Amino acid sequence: MAFNNGQLTTQANWLINIRHTLAFTNGQMTTQAKRLINIRHTLAFTNGQMTTQAKRLINIRHTLAFTNGQMTTQAKRLINIRHTLAFTNGQMTNRIMHKRIKQI
C-alpha cells in the first residue's frame, strides 16, 4: 500500500478490491487467491514510511498460515475483516479501520 498524505493511492485501492474476489472451495483458498496474497508482499512505501496503522494491517497479512494448502481459521477471519473496509471518494474511512483493528 502506498500512502500520500494519509490517503491510499489508486494502486493500493485496486489491491484491496482484489480481495473481494477471493474464492473458497470447501474451506480452501484457490490458487488464484494464494497468488493475490503474495501480491501483498510487494507493497510500496512513500518516502520510505507508512503510517503506524498501515504497518499493523500489513503485519497481520504476514501472519497468514497455510496447512496443506488451506488457510487457518485465523487467516480467514483476517481476510473477512478486509471485506468490511469502506471507501469514501476512493479513500478508506479511518473509523472502519480503527474498529476492525481493535477486534483483531
Coordinates of C-alpha atoms in Angstrom, one line a residue:
M1 CA 0.0 0.0 0.0
A2 CA 1.3 3.4 -0.8
F3 CA 0.2 6.4 1.2
N4 CA 0.2 10.0 0.2
N5 CA -0.8 12.4 3.0
G6 CA -2.6 9.5 4.7
Q7 CA -4.6 8.6 1.5
L8 CA -4.3 5.3 -0.3
T9 CA -3.2 5.5 -3.9
T10 CA -5.2 4.1 -6.7
Q11 CA -2.8 1.2 -6.9
A12 CA -3.5 0.3 -3.2
N13 CA -7.2 0.6 -3.6
W14 CA -7.0 -1.8 -6.6
L15 CA -5.2 -4.4 -4.5
I16 CA -7.8 -4.2 -1.7
N17 CA -10.6 -4.5 -4.2
I18 CA -9.0 -7.7 -5.5
R19 CA -9.5 -9.2 -2.1
H20 CA -13.2 -9.3 -2.8
T21 CA -12.5 -11.9 -5.5
L22 CA -11.0 -14.4 -3.0
A23 CA -12.7 -17.8 -3.7
F24 CA -13.0 -20.6 -1.2
T25 CA -13.9 -24.2 -2.1
N26 CA -14.7 -26.5 0.8
G27 CA -12.9 -24.0 3.1
Q28 CA -9.8 -24.0 0.9
M29 CA -8.5 -21.0 -1.0
T30 CA -8.0 -21.4 -4.7
T31 CA -4.6 -21.0 -6.3
Q32 CA -5.7 -17.6 -7.6
A33 CA -6.4 -16.4 -4.1
K34 CA -3.0 -17.6 -2.9
R35 CA -1.3 -15.5 -5.6
L36 CA -3.2 -12.4 -4.6
I37 CA -1.9 -12.8 -1.0
N38 CA 1.6 -12.9 -2.3
I39 CA 1.0 -9.6 -4.1
R40 CA 0.7 -8.1 -0.6
H41 CA 4.4 -8.6 -0.1
T42 CA 5.2 -6.1 -2.9
L43 CA 3.5 -3.2 -1.0
A44 CA 5.1 0.1 -1.9
F45 CA 6.3 2.8 0.5
T46 CA 6.1 6.6 0.0
N47 CA 9.2 8.4 1.4
G48 CA 10.2 5.1 3.0
Q49 CA 7.4 5.3 5.6
M50 CA 3.9 4.0 6.2
T51 CA 1.6 5.1 9.0
T52 CA 1.6 3.0 12.2
Q53 CA -1.9 2.0 11.4
A54 CA -0.9 0.7 8.0
K55 CA 2.0 -1.3 9.4
R56 CA -0.3 -3.1 11.7
L57 CA -2.6 -4.2 8.9
I58 CA 0.3 -5.3 6.8
N59 CA 1.9 -7.3 9.6
I60 CA -1.3 -9.1 10.1
R61 CA -1.1 -10.2 6.4
H62 CA 2.2 -11.7 7.0
T63 CA 0.8 -14.0 9.7
L64 CA -1.5 -15.8 7.3
A65 CA -0.8 -19.5 7.8
F66 CA -1.4 -22.4 5.5
T67 CA -1.8 -26.0 6.4
N68 CA -1.8 -28.4 3.5
G69 CA -2.7 -25.6 1.2
Q70 CA -5.6 -24.5 3.4
M71 CA -5.9 -21.2 5.4
T72 CA -6.2 -21.4 9.1
T73 CA -9.4 -20.1 10.8
Q74 CA -7.4 -17.1 12.0
A75 CA -6.3 -16.2 8.5
K76 CA -9.9 -16.5 7.2
R77 CA -11.1 -14.1 9.8
L78 CA -8.5 -11.5 8.8
I79 CA -9.5 -11.7 5.2
N80 CA -13.1 -11.3 6.1
I81 CA -12.3 -8.1 8.0
R82 CA -10.8 -6.7 4.8
H83 CA -14.2 -7.1 3.1
T84 CA -15.7 -4.6 5.5
L85 CA -13.3 -1.7 4.6
A86 CA -15.3 1.3 3.5
F87 CA -14.2 3.8 0.8
T88 CA -15.4 7.3 0.5
N89 CA -14.3 9.0 -2.7
G90 CA -11.6 6.4 -3.1
Q91 CA -10.3 6.9 0.5
M92 CA -10.6 4.4 3.3
T93 CA -12.5 5.7 6.3
N94 CA -10.5 5.8 9.5
R95 CA -13.5 4.9 11.6
I96 CA -13.9 1.4 10.0
M97 CA -10.1 0.8 10.1
H98 CA -9.9 1.6 13.8
K99 CA -12.9 -0.5 14.7
R100 CA -11.6 -3.6 12.8
I101 CA -8.1 -3.3 14.2
K102 CA -9.4 -3.4 17.7
Q103 CA -11.4 -6.5 17.0
I104 CA -8.3 -8.4 15.9

